XYZ file of C-alpha atoms in Angstrom:
672
model
C -68.125 -27.902 9.403
C -69.938 -31.105 10.420
C -73.315 -31.967 8.911
C -74.087 -34.727 11.412
C -74.178 -34.027 15.148
C -73.475 -37.551 16.451
C -71.988 -37.698 19.962
C -68.606 -38.893 18.745
C -68.582 -36.245 16.043
C -69.511 -33.594 18.582
C -66.681 -34.686 20.832
C -64.265 -34.728 17.952
C -65.367 -31.256 16.887
C -64.869 -29.918 20.405
C -61.382 -31.379 20.621
C -60.566 -30.174 17.104
C -61.703 -26.631 17.818
C -60.101 -26.358 21.241
C -56.662 -27.595 20.090
C -54.065 -24.912 20.908
C -52.606 -25.072 17.406
C -54.061 -24.574 13.963
C -55.366 -27.919 12.677
C -56.159 -29.026 9.134
C -56.974 -32.448 7.703
C -56.267 -33.361 4.059
C -57.199 -36.343 1.959
C -55.033 -38.471 -0.311
C -55.277 -35.804 -3.053
C -53.995 -33.061 -0.766
C -57.384 -31.361 -0.512
C -58.288 -29.762 2.801
C -61.374 -31.533 4.245
C -61.325 -30.071 7.754
C -59.890 -26.897 9.330
C -60.402 -25.422 12.770
C -60.935 -21.748 13.517
C -57.296 -21.356 14.612
C -56.216 -22.387 11.109
C -58.649 -19.949 9.504
C -57.418 -17.128 11.726
C -53.763 -18.043 11.199
C -53.996 -18.035 7.416
C -56.516 -15.169 7.244
C -59.485 -16.962 5.696
C -63.151 -16.704 6.559
C -65.290 -19.387 8.178
C -65.254 -22.535 6.031
C -63.142 -20.964 3.261
C -60.236 -23.394 3.658
C -62.340 -26.511 3.111
C -61.874 -27.804 -0.426
C -58.639 -25.880 -1.111
C -55.421 -27.705 -2.097
C -53.091 -27.616 0.893
C -50.300 -26.249 -1.351
C -52.248 -22.977 -1.580
C -51.008 -22.282 1.950
C -47.360 -22.425 0.798
C -45.210 -20.062 -1.305
C -45.563 -20.550 -5.043
C -41.892 -21.432 -5.457
C -42.109 -24.549 -3.259
C -45.540 -25.914 -4.178
C -44.348 -28.471 -6.715
C -41.628 -29.684 -4.370
C -44.193 -30.013 -1.578
C -46.487 -32.146 -3.754
C -43.635 -34.599 -4.266
C -42.792 -34.545 -0.589
C -46.436 -35.026 0.419
C -46.863 -37.962 -1.998
C -43.799 -39.627 -0.544
C -45.102 -39.158 3.010
C -48.582 -40.527 2.171
C -47.040 -43.664 0.705
C -45.374 -44.323 4.045
C -47.339 -42.377 6.677
C -46.061 -42.074 10.226
C -46.569 -39.854 13.216
C -44.208 -36.899 13.235
C -44.737 -34.808 16.355
C -44.442 -31.048 16.629
C -40.849 -29.965 17.290
C -39.331 -32.647 15.092
C -37.510 -29.914 13.265
C -39.569 -29.785 10.085
C -40.237 -26.143 9.279
C -42.037 -24.495 6.367
C -43.031 -21.042 5.256
C -46.753 -20.399 5.258
C -48.608 -17.850 3.123
C -51.627 -15.930 4.382
C -54.600 -14.961 2.241
C -53.113 -11.451 1.777
C -49.820 -12.933 0.496
C -47.815 -12.347 3.663
C -45.379 -15.167 4.442
C -44.425 -16.380 7.896
C -42.479 -19.314 9.373
C -44.413 -22.331 10.645
C -43.605 -25.627 12.305
C -45.851 -28.642 11.693
C -46.619 -32.033 13.161
C -48.159 -34.802 10.996
C -50.365 -37.792 11.869
C -52.285 -40.314 9.689
C -55.967 -40.682 10.714
C -58.148 -43.673 9.787
C -61.689 -42.711 8.739
C -64.648 -44.318 7.003
C -63.582 -42.622 3.767
C -60.046 -43.980 4.068
C -56.846 -42.611 5.494
C -56.763 -38.877 6.117
C -53.774 -36.828 7.213
C -53.919 -34.356 10.088
C -51.432 -31.500 10.363
C -50.992 -29.365 13.436
C -49.508 -25.971 12.493
C -47.819 -23.452 14.747
C -46.695 -19.917 13.919
C -43.096 -19.735 15.096
C -42.423 -16.132 14.090
C -41.739 -15.063 17.681
C -39.777 -18.228 18.400
C -37.730 -17.763 15.274
C -37.119 -14.120 16.061
C -35.939 -15.047 19.536
C -33.710 -17.758 18.122
C -32.334 -15.385 15.520
C -31.728 -12.761 18.188
C -29.769 -15.269 20.251
C -27.796 -16.366 17.209
C -27.070 -12.774 16.220
C -25.937 -12.039 19.757
C -23.612 -15.026 19.530
C -22.319 -13.779 16.182
C -21.777 -10.297 17.602
C -19.862 -11.716 20.551
C -17.668 -13.773 18.213
C -17.026 -10.728 15.989
C -16.118 -8.677 19.061
C -13.722 -11.416 20.187
C -12.061 -11.447 16.752
C -11.830 -7.656 16.768
C -10.273 -7.628 20.242
C -7.658 -10.220 19.306
C -6.717 -8.376 16.138
C -6.480 -5.050 17.972
C -4.327 -6.535 20.728
C -2.014 -8.293 18.301
C 1.312 -6.700 17.515
C 1.212 -7.970 13.937
C -1.772 -8.927 11.835
C -0.144 -12.081 10.391
C -0.032 -13.656 13.858
C -3.528 -12.646 14.837
C -5.401 -13.585 11.682
C -4.192 -17.170 12.033
C -6.820 -17.630 14.764
C -9.711 -16.181 12.752
C -10.641 -19.279 10.663
C -10.854 -21.368 13.860
C -13.239 -18.861 15.447
C -15.358 -18.715 12.274
C -15.767 -22.478 12.009
C -16.561 -22.789 15.717
C -19.145 -19.989 15.567
C -20.914 -21.120 12.391
C -20.471 -24.852 12.883
C -18.891 -25.263 9.453
C -15.926 -27.539 8.662
C -13.637 -25.199 6.711
C -12.652 -21.549 6.376
C -9.721 -19.677 4.875
C -8.313 -16.179 4.472
C -6.770 -15.451 1.066
C -4.788 -12.299 0.298
C -4.346 -11.033 -3.250
C -0.864 -10.154 -4.435
C -1.451 -7.194 -6.778
C 1.693 -7.845 -8.836
C 2.361 -11.589 -8.737
C 0.097 -14.192 -10.288
C -0.495 -16.039 -7.045
C -2.758 -16.072 -4.026
C -1.375 -16.111 -0.501
C -3.266 -18.079 2.162
C -2.000 -16.853 5.557
C -4.597 -18.798 7.573
C -7.010 -21.706 7.013
C -8.696 -24.637 8.737
C -10.256 -27.795 7.345
C -8.486 -27.571 3.976
C -5.709 -29.847 2.786
C -2.313 -28.636 1.634
C -3.093 -30.045 -1.796
C -6.287 -27.981 -2.051
C -4.542 -24.811 -0.899
C -1.639 -25.321 -3.296
C -4.118 -25.443 -6.176
C -5.444 -21.919 -5.517
C -5.120 -20.111 -8.867
C -3.926 -16.637 -9.749
C -5.720 -13.711 -8.180
C -7.590 -12.594 -11.302
C -10.359 -15.214 -11.185
C -10.935 -15.129 -7.436
C -10.792 -11.332 -7.413
C -13.542 -11.307 -10.032
C -15.586 -13.662 -7.834
C -15.046 -11.360 -4.860
C -16.253 -8.376 -6.854
C -19.280 -10.387 -7.962
C -20.089 -11.348 -4.385
C -19.650 -7.753 -3.251
C -22.014 -6.419 -5.894
C -24.941 -8.859 -5.781
C -27.033 -9.875 -2.804
C -28.010 -13.222 -4.354
C -24.490 -14.079 -5.501
C -24.121 -16.814 -2.868
C -26.578 -19.015 -4.768
C -23.927 -19.631 -7.417
C -20.789 -19.315 -5.290
C -20.061 -23.015 -4.854
C -20.520 -23.652 -8.572
C -18.215 -20.767 -9.452
C -15.652 -21.936 -6.919
C -15.691 -25.430 -8.430
C -15.052 -23.932 -11.858
C -12.093 -21.902 -10.620
C -10.578 -24.331 -8.133
C -12.147 -27.844 -8.082
C -9.675 -29.190 -5.511
C -10.766 -26.483 -3.075
C -14.530 -26.919 -3.475
C -15.307 -30.496 -4.553
C -15.641 -31.876 -1.018
C -18.254 -29.290 -0.046
C -21.890 -28.552 -0.896
C -22.057 -24.834 -0.127
C -19.658 -21.913 0.053
C -19.561 -18.249 1.016
C -17.025 -15.817 -0.422
C -16.798 -12.370 1.161
C -14.299 -9.818 -0.183
C -11.779 -8.032 2.026
C -12.036 -4.483 0.722
C -9.748 -1.484 0.849
C -10.116 1.838 -0.947
C -8.782 0.359 -4.201
C -11.013 -2.735 -4.288
C -10.704 -6.356 -3.085
C -7.374 -7.082 -1.410
C -8.352 -10.590 -0.399
C -11.146 -13.052 0.348
C -12.771 -14.646 3.350
C -13.945 -18.145 2.396
C -16.382 -20.380 4.302
C -17.265 -23.940 3.227
C -19.981 -26.338 4.372
C -21.084 -29.903 3.684
C -24.770 -28.870 3.736
C -26.774 -26.882 1.197
C -28.194 -23.575 2.378
C -25.715 -23.185 5.231
C -25.163 -19.486 4.688
C -28.345 -17.533 5.350
C -28.522 -13.759 5.624
C -27.438 -13.666 9.290
C -24.432 -15.905 8.658
C -23.388 -13.896 5.645
C -23.756 -10.732 7.714
C -21.484 -12.259 10.361
C -18.883 -13.161 7.722
C -19.132 -9.643 6.302
C -18.509 -8.162 9.759
C -15.468 -10.399 10.218
C -14.237 -9.453 6.733
C -14.515 -5.748 7.564
C -12.584 -6.258 10.815
C -9.940 -8.307 9.006
C -9.543 -5.750 6.216
C -9.124 -2.944 8.749
C -6.564 -4.961 10.728
C -4.567 -5.882 7.623
C -4.555 -2.281 6.421
C -3.472 -1.146 9.881
C -0.681 -3.714 9.909
C 0.512 -2.665 6.472
C 0.394 1.013 7.430
C 2.376 0.335 10.610
C 4.911 -1.647 8.605
C 5.250 1.163 6.061
C 5.594 3.715 8.863
C 8.243 1.647 10.645
C 10.101 1.210 7.364
C 9.943 4.939 6.668
C 11.104 5.749 10.213
C 13.985 3.287 9.913
C 15.047 4.799 6.622
C 14.689 8.305 8.044
C 16.878 7.394 11.015
C 19.453 5.914 8.670
C 19.168 9.061 6.572
C 19.959 11.287 9.538
C 22.934 9.098 10.404
C 24.320 8.955 6.876
C 23.702 12.659 6.342
C 25.783 13.464 9.417
C 28.524 11.088 8.273
C 28.511 12.694 4.821
C 28.891 16.155 6.363
C 31.920 15.163 8.424
C 33.390 13.145 5.580
C 33.017 16.039 3.144
C 34.910 18.286 5.527
C 37.734 15.727 5.623
C 37.693 15.426 1.838
C 37.827 19.213 1.535
C 40.962 19.288 3.675
C 42.572 16.411 1.752
C 41.596 17.794 -1.652
C 42.669 21.325 -0.752
C 46.090 20.270 0.489
C 46.619 18.100 -2.581
C 45.842 21.075 -4.807
C 48.247 23.279 -2.835
C 50.936 20.611 -3.105
C 50.242 20.260 -6.797
C 50.871 23.985 -7.343
C 54.314 23.736 -5.713
C 55.250 20.194 -6.807
C 58.242 19.713 -9.076
C 57.678 18.665 -12.663
C 58.398 15.068 -11.773
C 56.118 12.500 -13.519
C 56.092 10.150 -10.546
C 55.154 12.938 -8.139
C 52.455 14.224 -10.483
C 51.001 10.739 -10.876
C 50.926 10.276 -7.090
C 49.071 13.565 -6.609
C 46.632 12.814 -9.434
C 45.949 9.344 -8.017
C 45.177 10.848 -4.616
C 42.909 13.438 -6.253
C 41.009 10.705 -8.097
C 40.485 8.912 -4.783
C 39.072 12.156 -3.346
C 36.677 12.394 -6.281
C 35.482 8.830 -5.665
C 34.976 9.638 -1.998
C 33.012 12.746 -2.947
C 30.807 10.634 -5.248
C 30.060 8.282 -2.342
C 29.094 11.148 -0.060
C 26.792 12.535 -2.773
C 24.991 9.203 -2.790
C 24.740 9.279 0.989
C 23.296 12.791 0.814
C 20.864 11.645 -1.873
C 19.626 8.819 0.355
C 19.274 11.138 3.346
C 17.445 13.650 1.111
C 20.017 16.349 1.903
C 21.445 16.968 -1.549
C 20.966 20.260 -3.334
C 18.605 19.552 -6.254
C 18.072 21.839 -9.238
C 14.686 20.716 -10.542
C 13.206 21.936 -13.812
C 10.787 20.741 -16.464
C 12.189 17.672 -18.247
C 10.581 16.320 -21.416
C 9.737 12.728 -20.528
C 9.613 11.446 -24.112
C 13.031 12.872 -24.984
C 14.573 11.649 -21.723
C 13.499 8.041 -22.345
C 14.501 8.164 -26.001
C 18.027 9.330 -25.133
C 18.337 6.839 -22.281
C 17.096 3.955 -24.444
C 19.667 4.717 -27.153
C 22.472 4.860 -24.612
C 21.441 1.627 -22.844
C 20.979 -0.215 -26.125
C 24.634 0.497 -26.938
C 26.100 -0.167 -23.499
C 24.213 -3.124 -21.969
C 25.225 -5.638 -24.617
C 23.460 -7.794 -27.177
C 22.176 -10.324 -24.642
C 19.811 -7.782 -23.077
C 16.893 -6.461 -25.105
C 16.043 -2.888 -24.124
C 12.626 -1.407 -24.876
C 11.291 2.027 -23.977
C 7.653 3.050 -24.116
C 6.404 6.596 -23.664
C 3.599 8.227 -25.610
C 3.798 11.845 -26.704
C 0.985 12.851 -24.361
C 2.988 11.980 -21.223
C 3.649 15.364 -19.563
C 7.010 16.816 -18.622
C 8.317 15.835 -15.213
C 9.599 18.321 -12.621
C 12.929 16.975 -11.392
C 16.662 17.504 -11.412
C 17.514 16.174 -14.896
C 20.958 14.900 -13.983
C 19.745 13.097 -10.864
C 16.723 11.647 -12.687
C 18.873 10.267 -15.488
C 21.332 8.885 -12.915
C 18.468 7.200 -11.034
C 17.078 5.505 -14.157
C 20.567 4.503 -15.264
C 21.246 3.046 -11.833
C 18.086 0.948 -12.026
C 19.010 -0.225 -15.531
C 22.483 -1.292 -14.395
C 20.988 -3.178 -11.440
C 18.660 -4.936 -13.887
C 21.617 -5.849 -16.087
C 23.447 -7.376 -13.120
C 20.327 -9.433 -12.318
C 20.354 -10.908 -15.851
C 23.888 -12.315 -16.345
C 22.634 -14.647 -19.090
C 20.582 -11.991 -20.803
C 16.930 -11.020 -20.724
C 14.541 -8.145 -21.326
C 14.711 -4.680 -19.804
C 11.668 -2.460 -20.201
C 11.477 1.225 -19.282
C 8.056 2.842 -19.511
C 6.552 6.159 -18.519
C 2.914 7.129 -18.172
C 0.796 9.777 -16.501
C -0.606 9.036 -13.051
C -3.176 11.162 -11.227
C -4.119 11.070 -7.538
C -7.502 12.809 -7.059
C -8.244 15.023 -4.080
C -10.884 12.552 -2.904
C -8.402 9.693 -2.653
C -6.558 9.193 0.605
C -3.077 7.931 -0.228
C -0.321 7.868 2.385
C 2.326 7.548 -0.325
C 1.411 10.381 -2.697
C -0.307 13.706 -2.139
C -3.185 14.533 -4.497
C -1.906 15.780 -7.828
C -0.454 14.746 -11.179
C 2.638 12.568 -11.515
C 4.712 10.749 -14.105
C 5.280 7.094 -13.281
C 8.548 5.569 -14.548
C 8.664 1.757 -14.451
C 11.887 -0.217 -14.913
C 11.126 -3.932 -15.326
C 13.531 -6.827 -15.868
C 13.256 -10.588 -16.306
C 16.142 -11.352 -13.967
C 16.640 -13.502 -10.902
C 14.395 -11.423 -8.623
C 14.710 -11.110 -4.868
C 13.399 -13.023 -1.884
C 11.097 -11.094 0.514
C 13.758 -10.952 3.240
C 16.177 -9.351 0.767
C 13.558 -6.984 -0.620
C 12.886 -5.641 2.875
C 16.432 -4.199 3.112
C 17.367 -3.143 -0.431
C 16.789 0.566 0.228
C 19.125 0.657 3.193
C 22.548 2.216 2.477
C 25.487 -0.178 2.002
C 23.144 -3.181 1.705
C 24.060 -5.101 -1.439
C 23.455 -8.545 -2.908
C 26.554 -8.288 -5.089
C 29.875 -9.871 -4.295
C 32.775 -8.105 -2.523
C 34.078 -5.168 -4.519
C 31.192 -5.268 -7.013
C 28.841 -2.754 -5.460
C 28.706 -0.046 -2.820
C 25.108 -0.720 -1.798
C 24.218 2.930 -2.367
C 22.538 2.747 -5.787
C 18.958 2.097 -4.711
C 19.462 4.230 -1.603
C 20.385 7.173 -3.807
C 17.369 6.598 -6.065
C 15.036 6.379 -3.058
C 16.371 9.578 -1.499
C 16.210 11.480 -4.800
C 12.585 10.448 -5.407
C 11.430 11.292 -1.874
C 13.236 14.641 -1.885
C 11.602 15.405 -5.244
C 8.137 14.932 -3.706
C 7.496 11.498 -5.205
C 7.275 7.851 -4.249
C 9.233 4.691 -5.021
C 7.787 1.185 -5.141
C 9.673 -2.107 -5.653
C 8.112 -5.496 -6.420
C 10.190 -8.588 -7.008
C 9.675 -12.335 -7.232
C 12.336 -14.997 -7.374
C 12.984 -16.174 -10.954
C 10.349 -13.773 -12.314
C 12.193 -10.475 -12.204
C 11.895 -7.089 -10.554
C 9.796 -4.001 -11.221
C 10.724 -0.597 -9.804
C 8.260 2.285 -10.074
C 9.204 5.942 -9.597
C 6.427 8.522 -9.179
C 7.585 12.104 -9.745
C 5.491 15.293 -9.929
C 4.436 16.754 -13.245
C 5.995 20.087 -14.237
C 3.426 22.872 -14.088
C 5.284 24.911 -16.704
C 8.601 24.645 -18.413
C 11.395 26.605 -16.752
C 14.341 28.105 -18.532
C 17.823 27.163 -17.533
C 19.814 29.979 -16.021
C 22.486 30.983 -18.534
C 25.996 30.191 -17.490
C 28.364 33.067 -18.075
C 32.073 32.588 -18.363
C 33.533 34.562 -15.491
C 37.011 35.331 -14.289
C 38.151 33.122 -11.400
C 40.482 35.658 -9.791
C 39.917 38.935 -8.047
C 41.218 41.453 -5.532
C 38.233 41.880 -3.152
C 38.112 41.180 0.577
C 36.365 37.952 1.631
C 35.285 36.938 5.150
C 35.528 33.131 5.573
C 33.291 31.686 8.322
C 34.058 28.009 8.986
C 34.040 26.154 12.309
C 36.442 23.411 11.103
C 39.940 24.848 11.436
C 41.570 22.690 8.739
C 38.806 23.431 6.240
C 39.122 27.141 7.068
C 42.856 27.014 6.484
C 42.363 25.454 3.019
C 39.763 28.075 2.067
C 42.077 30.908 3.180
C 44.953 29.445 1.141
C 42.754 29.091 -1.945
C 41.609 32.706 -1.679
C 45.176 34.029 -1.369
C 46.303 32.133 -4.461
C 43.277 33.565 -6.306
C 44.281 37.138 -5.387
C 41.645 37.845 -2.747
C 42.264 39.326 0.699
C 40.792 36.861 3.257
C 39.595 37.345 6.819
C 38.589 34.348 8.959
C 36.086 33.584 11.710
C 35.442 30.304 13.526
C 31.881 31.164 14.526
C 28.964 33.483 13.785
C 29.648 35.809 16.722
C 33.230 36.479 15.599
C 32.018 37.017 12.033
C 29.436 39.610 13.091
C 32.096 41.412 15.157
C 34.455 41.546 12.169
C 31.657 42.831 9.934
C 31.018 45.660 12.379
C 34.688 46.683 12.586
C 35.929 45.930 9.064
C 33.958 48.059 6.642
C 35.934 46.892 3.596
C 34.576 43.296 3.461
C 33.188 42.686 -0.021
C 31.778 39.137 0.361
C 30.698 36.761 3.127
C 31.735 33.127 2.459
C 30.111 30.949 5.148
C 29.425 27.327 5.892
C 25.709 26.514 6.301
C 26.268 24.334 9.372
C 28.156 26.271 12.046
C 28.926 25.390 15.619
C 26.869 27.335 18.141
C 23.337 28.667 18.055
C 23.362 30.210 14.588
C 23.329 28.689 11.094
C 24.982 30.179 8.033
C 21.597 31.401 6.778
C 20.871 33.114 10.076
C 24.362 34.670 10.055
C 23.774 35.999 6.536
C 20.442 37.506 7.565
C 22.070 39.252 10.563
C 24.954 40.470 8.387
C 22.568 42.010 5.887
C 20.899 43.940 8.661
C 24.236 45.781 8.973
C 25.174 45.661 5.281
C 21.984 45.270 3.169
C 23.845 44.696 -0.112
C 26.556 42.362 1.165
C 27.081 39.453 -1.312
C 26.962 36.008 0.309
C 28.291 32.634 -0.882
C 27.310 29.513 1.075
C 29.145 26.206 1.277
C 28.225 22.922 2.928
C 28.902 19.227 3.016
C 25.498 18.731 4.642
C 23.412 21.274 2.712
C 20.455 23.354 3.709
C 17.914 20.528 3.273
C 19.194 19.011 6.500
C 18.117 22.020 8.512
C 14.709 23.014 9.800
C 14.731 26.239 7.771
C 13.330 27.610 4.545
C 16.288 28.598 2.335
C 14.000 30.574 0.013
C 13.298 32.983 2.856
C 16.828 34.337 2.320
C 16.271 34.878 -1.388
C 18.321 33.707 -4.340
C 21.705 32.381 -3.274
C 24.547 30.213 -4.499
C 25.720 27.095 -2.706
C 29.182 25.601 -3.225
C 29.285 21.901 -2.410
C 32.105 20.412 -0.385
C 34.621 19.183 -1.297
C 35.327 21.938 -3.796
C 38.321 22.662 -5.996
C 40.097 25.973 -6.084
C 38.744 26.735 -9.553
C 35.188 26.053 -8.381
C 35.619 28.415 -5.442
C 37.020 31.134 -7.691
C 34.197 30.788 -10.223
C 31.498 30.845 -7.522
C 32.942 33.966 -5.862
C 33.157 35.825 -9.159
C 29.550 34.927 -10.082
C 28.237 36.189 -6.754
C 30.301 39.373 -6.749
C 29.518 40.259 -10.345
C 25.787 39.466 -9.934
C 25.499 41.596 -6.816
C 27.467 44.390 -8.460
C 25.107 44.684 -11.441
């Protein structure tokens, strides 16, 4: 490398060659004039090949122009910059392989003018060690976040600490967690640090930020444009920062929120830092989903417990109503033709009917009513309902119904379905005292087998949506609206059983109910009910005689209810026997061979239900007709009523005419 072997040159060459680092010397034009063997080995060039090359040839193509400007600036004001001063570059070997380097710079005076010496060190191993330490620190921080979220009893409390841990770990000034509301045009920020209230209040609707989250989730290089995109969407949130990272919080349906990191320095979020944020986002998403699932489970368990309670109350209350109604009917038969007396009896009977309607709603909520589902044409149902509501809700409320002809038939009890939709429409009317818009829509909804949904089993459904523009409900009200007797209406204006009845009907029908409401923006209620596989024909109703002469065994554990049933049967011409329990009934069946029909309550005291009694009775008398009655109904029991075959159930409280008609239908059907 040296043409002249002067003593000072020889000494310089020895020092230059024995330096522990790669050494190159460049002139004012950036041309390499000297290079030691370490430099040639480091960059993969042969002996003497580096001399005469522009120094930028040792750098990646993308940064060469920027380095020329930087080098020119340094040469105009040269100074010693020792190794370890923090200035790092990426070098490029002769075969194109890149690697990280650290350099030290020194100006050198020579006979040809000022030259510039650079000592170069390959820091691949150092960088790998540093990255390993940083990744270990990131992993420890992620584990700490995971542990806190797992130990927390509720995700809202635990996630409040996450932004603090993120900023401390990454050394950034600001971080935030944003959750997307799928129905309201707003973004909820449950936790943040380093952001002002003004900036957070300016967060826009979820559509734009959700699109940014999807963009970030789909492209590896999306972070290059994140800060610019964030400034476009929300300037108040991003203007004080130079770099940003947006990582989506994903569930099975897509982004449910965002994890946002902000920095005052460009290039703050390298691959390792983004990987750390992604790990935290995954932990957060899992914790939030777990919290929501636990909340849904607790809500379902609370409603189920209330259902068991109300179902039991309805059973006892129906027995009382049966006694009251039966005695009123017996009094009515013997009452004098006095208008005042007749009006008193009729008034009491109307009160019984209102009480029976309340217990039906309680049974609907507890999912213990006896449904008669069949295929119902969705288009026709909504057309009829829309016409009726348009006439009854008044001119101040605009009613619209939307259902295309391709929406399939729904499999449900038609009367209960119409009552549920009507109930929702009346609630909407009450929420719009000054008028508004009520929309009822229906569309097909499919849950594929591959989709895990805790609310709906895989299959085809019809989704009914009832939407109003009324006052809406606060979250603390919304949390209780499905509970029986909970009402927002004034005294005497509502029983609090309307939504409870709708909820119970939908769940018992194998569907799902969803309610979303926002103050001053209205309420939307969605009912998901299964699609009818095939249309079913209604069973023809035949006009039958209500009186007879046969022998009937009455099995009822409530003495007063049993007395009413016996009295009804006598007035209808039947010969009644009575039993207070299943054991007595089976004994009578074995000794009295002339019993023509078994009339039994479903819920009996003792170890045997009415269904089990009927099964035992048919072991003795295979063709014995059976009529069931209940105020609690078979759905409350852990049995399969279809195992007994086709049967008829008479709901309590029943009238004498209803009992007579039911007995005749059963006897005549069994006799054919």
